[in-house]
mmCIF file of C-alpha atoms and ligand atoms in Angstrom:
data_model
loop_
_atom_site.group_PDB
_atom_site.id
_atom_site.type_symbol
_atom_site.label_atom_id
_atom_site.label_comp_id
_atom_site.label_asym_id
_atom_site.label_seq_id
_atom_site.Cartn_x
_atom_site.Cartn_y
_atom_site.Cartn_z
ATOM 1 C CA MET A 1 0.113 0.051 -0.026
ATOM 2 C CA ASP A 2 1.174 3.491 -0.756
ATOM 3 C CA ASN A 3 0.334 6.588 0.971
ATOM 4 C CA LEU A 4 -0.185 9.467 -1.335
ATOM 5 C CA PRO A 5 -1.522 13.174 -0.579
ATOM 6 C CA MET A 6 -4.130 14.536 -2.793
ATOM 7 C CA ILE A 7 -3.327 15.421 -6.269
ATOM 8 C CA ALA A 8 -3.015 19.210 -7.639
ATOM 9 C CA GLN A 9 -3.962 19.253 -11.420
ATOM 10 C CA PRO A 10 -0.639 18.695 -13.406
ATOM 11 C CA ASP A 11 -1.875 21.037 -16.149
ATOM 12 C CA ALA A 12 -2.106 23.703 -13.346
ATOM 13 C CA LEU A 13 1.973 23.112 -12.965
ATOM 14 C CA ILE A 14 2.537 22.354 -16.707
ATOM 15 C CA ALA A 15 1.388 24.805 -18.964
ATOM 16 C CA GLY A 16 0.673 23.401 -22.311
ATOM 17 C CA SER A 17 0.796 19.665 -20.761
ATOM 18 C CA GLY A 18 -2.584 19.030 -21.977
ATOM 19 C CA PHE A 19 -3.392 17.580 -19.156
ATOM 20 C CA HIS A 20 -7.273 17.267 -18.551
ATOM 21 C CA ASP A 21 -7.254 19.921 -20.886
ATOM 22 C CA ASP A 22 -9.383 20.104 -23.754
ATOM 23 C CA SER A 23 -10.391 23.591 -24.067
ATOM 24 C CA HIS A 24 -8.246 24.046 -27.163
ATOM 25 C CA PRO A 25 -7.207 21.710 -30.315
ATOM 26 C CA LYS A 26 -3.783 20.348 -29.415
ATOM 27 C CA GLN A 27 -0.882 20.688 -32.012
ATOM 28 C CA THR A 28 1.205 17.800 -33.066
ATOM 29 C CA LEU A 29 4.292 18.030 -30.940
ATOM 30 C CA GLY A 30 7.677 16.517 -32.224
ATOM 31 C CA SER A 31 9.202 14.961 -35.466
ATOM 32 C CA ASP A 32 8.009 11.513 -36.923
ATOM 33 C CA PHE A 33 10.956 10.218 -35.610
ATOM 34 C CA ASP A 34 9.932 11.413 -32.127
ATOM 35 C CA HIS A 35 6.755 9.764 -32.257
ATOM 36 C CA ALA A 36 8.453 6.603 -33.465
ATOM 37 C CA MET A 37 10.947 6.475 -30.358
ATOM 38 C CA MET A 38 7.804 7.303 -28.203
ATOM 39 C CA ARG A 39 5.916 4.430 -29.431
ATOM 40 C CA ARG A 40 8.996 2.113 -28.860
ATOM 41 C CA CYS A 41 8.797 3.501 -25.396
ATOM 42 C CA ILE A 42 5.326 2.139 -24.847
ATOM 43 C CA GLU A 43 6.115 -1.081 -26.309
ATOM 44 C CA LEU A 44 9.057 -1.479 -23.961
ATOM 45 C CA ALA A 45 6.767 -0.386 -21.129
ATOM 46 C CA ARG A 46 4.107 -3.308 -22.128
ATOM 47 C CA ARG A 47 6.877 -5.900 -21.561
ATOM 48 C CA ALA A 48 5.725 -5.658 -17.893
ATOM 49 C CA LEU A 49 1.938 -5.634 -18.336
ATOM 50 C CA GLY A 50 0.285 -6.352 -15.622
ATOM 51 C CA ARG A 51 3.379 -6.714 -12.853
ATOM 52 C CA THR A 52 4.005 -3.032 -11.881
ATOM 53 C CA SER A 53 0.993 -1.855 -9.765
ATOM 54 C CA PRO A 54 1.199 0.266 -7.622
ATOM 55 C CA ASN A 55 3.766 1.624 -10.173
ATOM 56 C CA PRO A 56 3.087 2.733 -13.673
ATOM 57 C CA MET A 57 4.431 0.838 -16.812
ATOM 58 C CA VAL A 58 7.176 2.528 -18.224
ATOM 59 C CA GLY A 59 9.580 2.499 -21.349
ATOM 60 C CA ALA A 60 12.869 4.846 -22.313
ATOM 61 C CA VAL A 61 14.957 5.080 -24.845
ATOM 62 C CA ILE A 62 18.269 6.748 -25.625
ATOM 63 C CA VAL A 63 19.212 8.154 -28.755
ATOM 64 C CA LYS A 64 22.743 9.386 -30.034
ATOM 65 C CA ASP A 65 23.213 10.654 -33.550
ATOM 66 C CA GLY A 66 20.261 9.262 -34.819
ATOM 67 C CA GLU A 67 21.113 5.520 -33.441
ATOM 68 C CA ILE A 68 19.704 3.979 -30.334
ATOM 69 C CA VAL A 69 22.035 3.549 -27.635
ATOM 70 C CA GLY A 70 19.842 2.543 -24.693
ATOM 71 C CA GLU A 71 16.929 1.145 -24.155
ATOM 72 C CA GLY A 72 14.734 0.090 -20.553
ATOM 73 C CA PHE A 73 11.565 -0.544 -19.015
ATOM 74 C CA HIS A 74 10.112 -0.750 -15.388
ATOM 75 C CA PRO A 75 9.741 -4.167 -14.544
ATOM 76 C CA ARG A 76 7.978 -4.034 -11.053
ATOM 77 C CA ALA A 77 7.469 -1.717 -8.134
ATOM 78 C CA GLY A 78 10.722 -1.691 -6.000
ATOM 79 C CA GLU A 79 13.042 -2.242 -8.851
ATOM 80 C CA PRO A 80 14.536 0.595 -10.758
ATOM 81 C CA HIS A 81 12.764 2.934 -13.165
ATOM 82 C CA ALA A 82 12.842 2.459 -17.075
ATOM 83 C CA GLU A 83 15.066 5.683 -16.974
ATOM 84 C CA VAL A 84 17.716 3.699 -14.970
ATOM 85 C CA PHE A 85 17.881 0.584 -17.045
ATOM 86 C CA ALA A 86 18.088 2.725 -20.163
ATOM 87 C CA LEU A 87 21.146 4.891 -18.779
ATOM 88 C CA LYS A 88 22.860 1.743 -17.934
ATOM 89 C CA ALA A 89 22.573 0.284 -21.222
ATOM 90 C CA ALA A 90 23.889 3.506 -22.938
ATOM 91 C CA GLY A 91 26.798 3.861 -20.601
ATOM 92 C CA GLU A 92 28.942 6.900 -21.602
ATOM 93 C CA ASN A 93 26.875 7.365 -24.894
ATOM 94 C CA ALA A 94 24.297 9.202 -22.479
ATOM 95 C CA GLY A 95 26.111 12.196 -22.559
ATOM 96 C CA GLY A 96 24.709 14.779 -25.012
ATOM 97 C CA ALA A 97 22.164 12.318 -25.895
ATOM 98 C CA THR A 98 18.371 12.286 -26.117
ATOM 99 C CA ILE A 99 16.154 10.223 -24.020
ATOM 100 C CA TYR A 100 12.427 9.312 -24.722
ATOM 101 C CA VAL A 101 10.539 8.268 -21.632
ATOM 102 C CA SER A 102 6.758 7.487 -21.755
ATOM 103 C CA LEU A 103 6.319 9.135 -18.145
ATOM 104 C CA GLU A 104 7.443 12.288 -16.833
ATOM 105 C CA PRO A 105 11.048 11.396 -14.923
ATOM 106 C CA CYS A 106 10.360 11.181 -11.012
ATOM 107 C CA ASN A 107 11.821 13.836 -8.862
ATOM 108 C CA HIS A 108 11.382 12.149 -5.391
ATOM 109 C CA TYR A 109 12.820 9.731 -3.007
ATOM 110 C CA GLY A 110 10.081 6.548 -3.345
ATOM 111 C CA ARG A 111 11.601 2.825 -3.238
ATOM 112 C CA THR A 112 14.107 4.403 -5.367
ATOM 113 C CA PRO A 113 16.060 7.773 -6.010
ATOM 114 C CA PRO A 114 14.947 10.505 -8.427
ATOM 115 C CA CYS A 115 15.619 9.750 -12.073
ATOM 116 C CA SER A 116 15.950 13.738 -12.645
ATOM 117 C CA GLU A 117 19.004 13.455 -10.906
ATOM 118 C CA GLY A 118 20.488 10.652 -12.645
ATOM 119 C CA LEU A 119 19.530 12.179 -15.905
ATOM 120 C CA VAL A 120 21.188 15.252 -14.709
ATOM 121 C CA ALA A 121 24.351 13.387 -13.764
ATOM 122 C CA ALA A 122 24.365 11.712 -17.045
ATOM 123 C CA GLY A 123 24.599 14.805 -18.670
ATOM 124 C CA VAL A 124 21.719 14.246 -21.580
ATOM 125 C CA ALA A 125 20.968 17.027 -23.563
ATOM 126 C CA LYS A 126 17.280 16.638 -24.018
ATOM 127 C CA VAL A 127 14.362 15.019 -22.574
ATOM 128 C CA VAL A 128 11.363 14.030 -24.461
ATOM 129 C CA VAL A 129 8.301 13.083 -22.416
ATOM 130 C CA GLY A 130 5.030 11.125 -23.381
ATOM 131 C CA THR A 131 3.088 12.694 -20.393
ATOM 132 C CA VAL A 132 3.085 14.369 -17.184
ATOM 133 C CA ASP A 133 3.092 12.073 -13.922
ATOM 134 C CA PRO A 134 -0.116 12.969 -12.030
ATOM 135 C CA ASN A 135 1.637 11.490 -8.884
ATOM 136 C CA PRO A 136 1.891 14.633 -6.574
ATOM 137 C CA LEU A 137 5.234 13.631 -5.423
ATOM 138 C CA VAL A 138 6.320 14.179 -9.127
ATOM 139 C CA ALA A 139 3.457 16.354 -10.933
ATOM 140 C CA GLY A 140 5.550 18.471 -13.017
ATOM 141 C CA GLY A 141 8.692 18.635 -10.429
ATOM 142 C CA GLY A 142 10.801 16.158 -12.552
ATOM 143 C CA ILE A 143 10.327 18.445 -15.702
ATOM 144 C CA ALA A 144 11.032 21.730 -13.762
ATOM 145 C CA ARG A 145 14.184 20.095 -12.343
ATOM 146 C CA LEU A 146 15.628 19.036 -15.707
ATOM 147 C CA ARG A 147 14.762 22.254 -17.158
ATOM 148 C CA ALA A 148 16.406 23.965 -13.973
ATOM 149 C CA ALA A 149 19.832 22.281 -15.092
ATOM 150 C CA GLY A 150 19.559 23.612 -18.517
ATOM 151 C CA ILE A 151 18.328 20.268 -20.401
ATOM 152 C CA GLU A 152 16.181 20.839 -23.329
ATOM 153 C CA VAL A 153 12.216 18.973 -22.419
ATOM 154 C CA LEU A 154 9.791 18.598 -24.739
ATOM 155 C CA VAL A 155 6.296 17.240 -23.183
ATOM 156 C CA GLY A 156 3.302 15.473 -25.041
ATOM 157 C CA VAL A 157 4.620 13.198 -27.717
ATOM 158 C CA GLU A 158 2.255 10.513 -28.339
ATOM 159 C CA GLU A 159 0.261 11.657 -25.147
ATOM 160 C CA GLN A 160 -2.884 9.958 -25.730
ATOM 161 C CA ALA A 161 -1.154 6.932 -25.786
ATOM 162 C CA CYS A 162 1.038 7.210 -22.974
ATOM 163 C CA LYS A 163 -2.237 8.102 -20.906
ATOM 164 C CA LYS A 164 -3.877 5.273 -21.913
ATOM 165 C CA LEU A 165 -0.842 2.658 -21.325
ATOM 166 C CA ASN A 166 -1.393 3.799 -17.550
ATOM 167 C CA GLU A 167 -5.081 4.670 -17.266
ATOM 168 C CA GLY A 168 -5.294 2.328 -14.467
ATOM 169 C CA PHE A 169 -2.075 4.127 -12.634
ATOM 170 C CA ILE A 170 -3.771 7.497 -13.430
ATOM 171 C CA HIS A 171 -7.160 6.671 -12.227
ATOM 172 C CA ARG A 172 -5.686 5.577 -8.869
ATOM 173 C CA ILE A 173 -3.532 8.361 -8.435
ATOM 174 C CA LEU A 174 -6.386 11.002 -9.065
ATOM 175 C CA HIS A 175 -9.239 8.906 -7.453
ATOM 176 C CA HIS A 176 -7.852 6.335 -4.607
ATOM 177 C CA ARG A 177 -9.474 3.461 -6.426
ATOM 178 C CA PRO A 178 -8.397 0.980 -8.814
ATOM 179 C CA PHE A 179 -9.631 1.696 -12.521
ATOM 180 C CA GLY A 180 -12.440 -0.714 -13.218
ATOM 181 C CA ILE A 181 -13.185 -1.983 -16.725
ATOM 182 C CA LEU A 182 -16.657 -4.115 -17.150
ATOM 183 C CA LYS A 183 -16.275 -6.828 -19.833
ATOM 184 C CA TYR A 184 -19.143 -8.846 -21.293
ATOM 185 C CA ALA A 185 -19.914 -11.096 -23.910
ATOM 186 C CA MET A 186 -23.673 -11.124 -25.198
ATOM 187 C CA THR A 187 -25.634 -12.276 -28.076
ATOM 188 C CA LEU A 188 -27.433 -9.771 -30.787
ATOM 189 C CA ASP A 189 -30.291 -10.152 -28.807
ATOM 190 C CA GLY A 190 -28.402 -8.519 -25.723
ATOM 191 C CA LYS A 191 -28.243 -12.201 -23.807
ATOM 192 C CA ILE A 192 -25.172 -13.286 -21.681
ATOM 193 C CA ALA A 193 -26.760 -16.796 -21.534
ATOM 194 C CA THR A 194 -29.727 -18.857 -22.568
ATOM 195 C CA THR A 195 -32.608 -19.179 -20.084
ATOM 196 C CA THR A 196 -30.655 -21.958 -18.365
ATOM 197 C CA GLY A 197 -27.763 -20.139 -17.774
ATOM 198 C CA HIS A 198 -25.610 -21.953 -20.431
ATOM 199 C CA SER A 199 -23.357 -19.770 -21.656
ATOM 200 C CA ALA A 200 -20.227 -21.576 -23.099
ATOM 201 C CA TRP A 201 -19.581 -19.997 -25.432
ATOM 202 C CA VAL A 202 -21.160 -16.916 -26.672
ATOM 203 C CA THR A 203 -18.105 -15.438 -28.345
ATOM 204 C CA ASN A 204 -15.731 -16.716 -30.717
ATOM 205 C CA LYS A 205 -12.066 -18.085 -29.865
ATOM 206 C CA ASP A 206 -10.592 -14.802 -30.863
ATOM 207 C CA ALA A 207 -12.810 -12.815 -28.660
ATOM 208 C CA ARG A 208 -11.914 -15.209 -25.963
ATOM 209 C CA SER A 209 -8.360 -14.643 -26.675
ATOM 210 C CA GLU A 210 -8.660 -11.001 -26.381
ATOM 211 C CA VAL A 211 -9.820 -11.290 -22.942
ATOM 212 C CA HIS A 212 -7.128 -13.498 -22.039
ATOM 213 C CA GLN A 213 -4.940 -10.633 -22.630
ATOM 214 C CA LEU A 214 -7.074 -7.741 -21.151
ATOM 215 C CA ARG A 215 -6.845 -10.136 -17.964
ATOM 216 C CA ALA A 216 -3.054 -10.087 -18.397
ATOM 217 C CA GLY A 217 -3.207 -6.335 -17.943
ATOM 218 C CA CYS A 218 -5.064 -6.154 -15.111
ATOM 219 C CA ASP A 219 -4.115 -6.747 -11.279
ATOM 220 C CA ALA A 220 -7.928 -8.412 -10.387
ATOM 221 C CA VAL A 221 -10.941 -9.904 -12.240
ATOM 222 C CA ILE A 222 -13.946 -10.041 -10.084
ATOM 223 C CA VAL A 223 -17.111 -12.286 -10.141
ATOM 224 C CA GLY A 224 -19.801 -13.133 -8.283
ATOM 225 C CA GLY A 225 -21.269 -16.583 -6.729
ATOM 226 C CA ASN A 226 -23.610 -16.925 -9.549
ATOM 227 C CA THR A 227 -20.593 -16.944 -12.097
ATOM 228 C CA ILE A 228 -18.889 -19.566 -10.079
ATOM 229 C CA ARG A 229 -21.812 -21.484 -9.690
ATOM 230 C CA GLN A 230 -22.791 -21.656 -13.240
ATOM 231 C CA ASP A 231 -19.763 -21.273 -15.352
ATOM 232 C CA ASN A 232 -16.857 -22.636 -13.088
ATOM 233 C CA PRO A 233 -14.479 -20.233 -14.703
ATOM 234 C CA TYR A 234 -10.710 -20.370 -14.598
ATOM 235 C CA LEU A 235 -10.155 -16.763 -14.850
ATOM 236 C CA THR A 236 -6.360 -16.979 -15.858
ATOM 237 C CA SER A 237 -4.583 -15.061 -18.635
ATOM 238 C CA HIS A 238 -4.368 -18.688 -20.519
ATOM 239 C CA ARG A 239 -0.852 -17.780 -21.554
ATOM 240 C CA GLU A 240 2.418 -18.964 -21.290
ATOM 241 C CA GLY A 241 4.458 -16.544 -18.931
ATOM 242 C CA ALA A 242 1.764 -14.151 -18.707
ATOM 243 C CA HIS A 243 0.755 -12.446 -15.607
ATOM 244 C CA ASN A 244 -2.384 -13.942 -13.998
ATOM 245 C CA PRO A 245 -4.709 -11.558 -11.975
ATOM 246 C CA LEU A 246 -5.921 -12.238 -8.657
ATOM 247 C CA ARG A 247 -9.329 -14.069 -8.986
ATOM 248 C CA VAL A 248 -11.674 -12.131 -6.682
ATOM 249 C CA VAL A 249 -15.182 -13.877 -5.608
ATOM 250 C CA MET A 250 -17.935 -11.685 -4.031
ATOM 251 C CA SER A 251 -20.228 -14.024 -2.038
ATOM 252 C CA ARG A 252 -22.435 -12.677 0.888
ATOM 253 C CA SER A 253 -23.776 -16.154 1.650
ATOM 254 C CA LEU A 254 -20.850 -18.537 0.616
ATOM 255 C CA ASP A 255 -22.877 -20.913 -0.721
ATOM 256 C CA LEU A 256 -20.359 -22.006 -3.155
ATOM 257 C CA PRO A 257 -19.546 -25.267 -4.918
ATOM 258 C CA GLN A 258 -16.377 -26.974 -3.297
ATOM 259 C CA ASN A 259 -14.993 -28.206 -6.315
ATOM 260 C CA ALA A 260 -14.752 -25.234 -8.200
ATOM 261 C CA ARG A 261 -11.677 -24.655 -10.522
ATOM 262 C CA ILE A 262 -11.147 -21.248 -9.022
ATOM 263 C CA TRP A 263 -10.263 -22.825 -5.719
ATOM 264 C CA GLU A 264 -7.093 -24.706 -7.400
ATOM 265 C CA THR A 265 -4.408 -21.794 -6.795
ATOM 266 C CA ALA A 266 -1.365 -23.307 -8.377
ATOM 267 C CA GLU A 267 -1.393 -21.082 -11.285
ATOM 268 C CA ALA A 268 -3.165 -17.928 -10.008
ATOM 269 C CA PRO A 269 -4.155 -16.812 -6.663
ATOM 270 C CA THR A 270 -7.985 -16.318 -5.380
ATOM 271 C CA LEU A 271 -9.697 -14.079 -2.950
ATOM 272 C CA VAL A 272 -12.973 -14.337 -1.535
ATOM 273 C CA PHE A 273 -15.071 -11.580 -0.062
ATOM 274 C CA THR A 274 -17.951 -12.567 2.216
ATOM 275 C CA GLU A 275 -19.989 -10.959 4.997
ATOM 276 C CA LYS A 276 -18.725 -11.450 8.723
ATOM 277 C CA GLY A 277 -19.718 -14.833 9.859
ATOM 278 C CA ALA A 278 -21.243 -16.078 6.787
ATOM 279 C CA ASN A 279 -20.513 -20.154 6.252
ATOM 280 C CA PRO A 280 -17.596 -20.321 8.842
ATOM 281 C CA ASP A 281 -17.113 -23.822 7.808
ATOM 282 C CA PHE A 282 -16.479 -23.154 4.227
ATOM 283 C CA GLN A 283 -14.383 -20.204 5.070
ATOM 284 C CA GLU A 284 -12.146 -22.714 6.814
ATOM 285 C CA LEU A 285 -12.290 -25.018 3.810
ATOM 286 C CA LEU A 286 -11.048 -22.245 1.336
ATOM 287 C CA ARG A 287 -8.403 -20.963 3.902
ATOM 288 C CA ASN A 288 -7.042 -24.740 3.816
ATOM 289 C CA LEU A 289 -6.914 -24.764 0.227
ATOM 290 C CA GLY A 290 -4.793 -21.541 0.135
ATOM 291 C CA VAL A 291 -7.579 -19.254 -0.819
ATOM 292 C CA GLU A 292 -7.624 -15.893 1.138
ATOM 293 C CA VAL A 293 -11.183 -15.129 2.750
ATOM 294 C CA VAL A 294 -11.952 -11.457 3.886
ATOM 295 C CA GLU A 295 -15.204 -10.427 5.452
ATOM 296 C CA LEU A 296 -16.189 -6.913 4.365
ATOM 297 C CA THR A 297 -19.695 -5.992 5.857
ATOM 298 C CA PRO A 298 -21.970 -4.683 3.901
ATOM 299 C CA LEU A 299 -20.103 -6.235 0.858
ATOM 300 C CA THR A 300 -20.469 -3.671 -1.741
ATOM 301 C CA PRO A 301 -18.382 -3.056 -5.141
ATOM 302 C CA ASP A 302 -16.972 0.244 -3.621
ATOM 303 C CA LYS A 303 -15.754 -1.490 -0.420
ATOM 304 C CA VAL A 304 -14.150 -4.247 -2.528
ATOM 305 C CA MET A 305 -12.559 -1.381 -4.725
ATOM 306 C CA ALA A 306 -11.718 0.648 -1.591
ATOM 307 C CA TYR A 307 -9.752 -2.519 -0.250
ATOM 308 C CA LEU A 308 -7.966 -3.299 -3.697
ATOM 309 C CA TYR A 309 -6.789 0.129 -3.707
ATOM 310 C CA GLU A 310 -5.337 -0.368 -0.197
ATOM 311 C CA ARG A 311 -3.180 -3.326 -1.732
ATOM 312 C CA GLY A 312 -1.924 -1.198 -4.402
ATOM 313 C CA PHE A 313 -3.939 -2.381 -7.338
ATOM 314 C CA CYS A 314 -4.278 0.075 -10.459
ATOM 315 C CA SER A 315 -6.762 -2.054 -12.496
ATOM 316 C CA VAL A 316 -9.430 -4.354 -12.113
ATOM 317 C CA LEU A 317 -11.790 -6.423 -14.592
ATOM 318 C CA TRP A 318 -15.433 -7.023 -13.651
ATOM 319 C CA GLU A 319 -16.351 -10.406 -15.484
ATOM 320 C CA CYS A 320 -19.553 -10.476 -13.633
ATOM 321 C CA GLY A 321 -23.300 -11.198 -14.115
ATOM 322 C CA GLY A 322 -25.591 -8.648 -14.696
ATOM 323 C CA LEU A 323 -26.692 -7.653 -11.020
ATOM 324 C CA LEU A 324 -23.312 -6.930 -9.513
ATOM 325 C CA ALA A 325 -22.311 -4.982 -12.719
ATOM 326 C CA ALA A 326 -25.422 -2.937 -12.368
ATOM 327 C CA ASN A 327 -24.351 -2.312 -8.794
ATOM 328 C CA ALA A 328 -20.709 -1.759 -9.703
ATOM 329 C CA ILE A 329 -21.610 0.732 -12.363
ATOM 330 C CA ALA A 330 -24.126 2.677 -9.809
ATOM 331 C CA GLN A 331 -21.364 2.862 -7.048
ATOM 332 C CA GLY A 332 -18.484 4.292 -9.664
ATOM 333 C CA ALA A 333 -16.538 1.245 -9.619
ATOM 334 C CA VAL A 334 -16.720 1.122 -13.895
ATOM 335 C CA GLN A 335 -14.664 3.418 -15.648
ATOM 336 C CA LYS A 336 -14.352 1.537 -18.923
ATOM 337 C CA VAL A 337 -16.736 -0.926 -20.932
ATOM 338 C CA PHE A 338 -15.581 -4.141 -23.298
ATOM 339 C CA ALA A 339 -18.873 -5.634 -24.849
ATOM 340 C CA PHE A 340 -18.121 -8.143 -27.201
ATOM 341 C CA ILE A 341 -21.328 -8.773 -29.395
ATOM 342 C CA ALA A 342 -21.833 -12.312 -30.956
ATOM 343 C CA PRO A 343 -24.065 -12.557 -34.081
ATOM 344 C CA LYS A 344 -26.121 -15.138 -32.564
ATOM 345 C CA ILE A 345 -29.754 -14.538 -31.282
ATOM 346 C CA VAL A 346 -31.011 -17.110 -28.314
ATOM 347 C CA GLY A 347 -34.316 -15.208 -27.258
ATOM 348 C CA GLY A 348 -35.636 -15.905 -23.999
ATOM 349 C CA ALA A 349 -37.420 -12.935 -22.176
ATOM 350 C CA HIS A 350 -35.889 -14.115 -19.080
ATOM 351 C CA ALA A 351 -32.445 -15.068 -20.156
ATOM 352 C CA PRO A 352 -30.035 -13.015 -18.428
ATOM 353 C CA THR A 353 -28.647 -9.671 -19.431
ATOM 354 C CA PRO A 354 -25.363 -7.757 -19.020
ATOM 355 C CA VAL A 355 -26.418 -5.280 -16.884
ATOM 356 C CA GLY A 356 -29.319 -5.240 -14.434
ATOM 357 C CA ASP A 357 -31.394 -2.488 -13.325
ATOM 358 C CA LEU A 358 -30.015 0.937 -13.172
ATOM 359 C CA GLY A 359 -33.351 2.642 -12.142
ATOM 360 C CA LEU A 360 -33.563 4.424 -15.467
ATOM 361 C CA THR A 361 -36.728 5.537 -17.038
ATOM 362 C CA SER A 362 -36.029 7.779 -19.893
ATOM 363 C CA MET A 363 -33.446 6.993 -22.865
ATOM 364 C CA SER A 364 -31.876 10.338 -22.167
ATOM 365 C CA GLU A 365 -30.589 9.111 -19.032
ATOM 366 C CA ALA A 366 -28.635 6.402 -20.728
ATOM 367 C CA LEU A 367 -25.108 5.775 -20.040
ATOM 368 C CA SER A 368 -23.701 6.886 -23.292
ATOM 369 C CA LEU A 369 -20.132 5.740 -23.575
ATOM 370 C CA GLU A 370 -17.412 8.102 -24.818
ATOM 371 C CA ARG A 371 -14.558 7.802 -26.994
ATOM 372 C CA VAL A 372 -16.054 4.444 -28.398
ATOM 373 C CA GLU A 373 -13.935 2.324 -30.563
ATOM 374 C CA ILE A 374 -15.681 -0.360 -32.446
ATOM 375 C CA ARG A 375 -13.467 -3.439 -33.774
ATOM 376 C CA VAL A 376 -13.973 -6.697 -35.465
ATOM 377 C CA VAL A 377 -12.708 -9.726 -33.570
ATOM 378 C CA GLY A 378 -12.864 -12.960 -35.630
ATOM 379 C CA SER A 379 -16.722 -13.134 -36.142
ATOM 380 C CA ASP A 380 -17.525 -11.054 -33.342
ATOM 381 C CA CYS A 381 -17.796 -7.249 -32.536
ATOM 382 C CA LEU A 382 -15.856 -5.575 -29.686
ATOM 383 C CA VAL A 383 -17.338 -1.953 -28.313
ATOM 384 C CA GLU A 384 -14.771 -0.448 -26.072
ATOM 385 C CA GLY A 385 -15.480 2.893 -24.688
ATOM 386 C CA TYR A 386 -15.410 4.969 -21.443
ATOM 387 C CA LEU A 387 -18.450 5.870 -19.030
ATOM 388 C CA PRO A 388 -19.270 9.543 -19.125
ATOM 389 C CA SER A 389 -17.856 10.593 -15.659
ATOM 390 C CA HIS A 390 -14.338 9.331 -16.758
ATOM 391 C CA GLN A 391 -11.686 11.586 -17.882
ATOM 392 C CA LEU A 392 -8.458 10.863 -19.274
HETATM 393 N N1 LIG B 1 9.184 8.453 -15.178
HETATM 394 C C1 LIG B 1 8.950 7.030 -14.115
HETATM 395 N N2 LIG B 1 9.661 5.711 -14.703
HETATM 396 C C2 LIG B 1 9.324 4.740 -14.350
HETATM 397 O O1 LIG B 1 9.874 3.875 -14.775
HETATM 398 C C3 LIG B 1 8.431 4.903 -13.114
HETATM 399 N N3 LIG B 1 8.416 3.827 -12.655
HETATM 400 C C4 LIG B 1 7.784 6.033 -12.509
HETATM 401 N N4 LIG B 1 7.022 6.086 -11.305
HETATM 402 C C5 LIG B 1 6.768 7.118 -10.825
HETATM 403 O O2 LIG B 1 7.648 7.038 -9.484
HETATM 404 C C6 LIG B 1 6.643 6.377 -8.724
HETATM 405 C C7 LIG B 1 7.334 5.358 -7.780
HETATM 406 O O3 LIG B 1 8.653 5.443 -7.060
HETATM 407 P P1 LIG B 1 9.356 4.152 -6.759
HETATM 408 O O4 LIG B 1 9.379 3.208 -7.454
HETATM 409 O O5 LIG B 1 8.568 4.244 -5.318
HETATM 410 O O6 LIG B 1 10.639 4.990 -6.351
HETATM 411 C C8 LIG B 1 5.395 6.288 -8.954
HETATM 412 O O7 LIG B 1 4.271 6.204 -8.110
HETATM 413 C C9 LIG B 1 5.422 6.910 -10.139
HETATM 414 O O8 LIG B 1 4.997 8.515 -9.847
HETATM 415 N N5 LIG B 1 8.396 7.168 -13.228
HETATM 416 ZN ZN1 ZN B 2 12.165 7.520 -11.619
#
């Protein structure tokens, strides 16, 4: 757990950083080469996908006379930052070079010393930054320190892509909760299962592979008891060498099958949230299997998100049924939606739908997703977008 003070808005500190500032059209910053190098930083950063929380994913590239002389990425919290690895790889070549880094260099002593000082000491001539670090311990201070040392600093190259890379980290810092993603797969007539609850499979294998990738990038995946009873899922990322999220089950009654796949914890850990005093025998059985059991009363999505924030989590994937999804949305625990739509029709007035009652009566109250992207995945369609209250 980290204890970070409330954030001051970085755009108030860094004029022209573009952070949360949509009031004027942004100019394209930097050359094509600068953009290519920043995209390389993002590629490097993603090598640590799912493994850096509570820290961000960061990549760095050092260029001298048009050639890459050093690269690095941040592997996990407690280990050196991306800039340190890149400086080490560049050695003497760092003097007079340009360093590209997807997040503003830090300027504080945390688990590691300030990268700003390391860059000054190495004698770099220019620093190209993807986006400002919203962490109040940094928040423009790294950039100011570099400029004060006479280093040229360019801020905002591939800014949107750099922010998207760390939308979990940014949300965590700004809102003191993990970033919530609701993922569901439904038929063309809006059902997530048949009337009997059968749901394997709504989508094609390409879409399922996309979900596995999504899990690999999240710190936790949350389901309710019904999903365990009906689908008996693994909830792993099913990829050799990839990160597996913590598998979280929310169950008030703890009326769950003893032989569910999720209690097998050799591949990935499992945490069950329940209410005080629920089914003590089953709690003991789970603990004996190596499953963590935590009592939270009343058991709500927000309490779970607050708990996971304290554990240092940046991003959480809701893969639950409609009732829990509606509660999570109502309590502000969802910022982004991944909806897979399969060209199938199952019918059934009582077949389950992805989101339960939100208490809306007029279409004008509908939650209209923003920054929507639509893709074809195999034979299915993926709609990705942000709930209206979310800003990047
Ligand atoms: N620019 C940059 N590069 C990295 O590789 C990073 N991990 C960060 N992280 C920032 O520093 C904070 C963590 O510091 P410690 O690892 O504890 O020393 C993190 O909250 C980010 O603000 N930045
Ligand atoms: Zn640093």
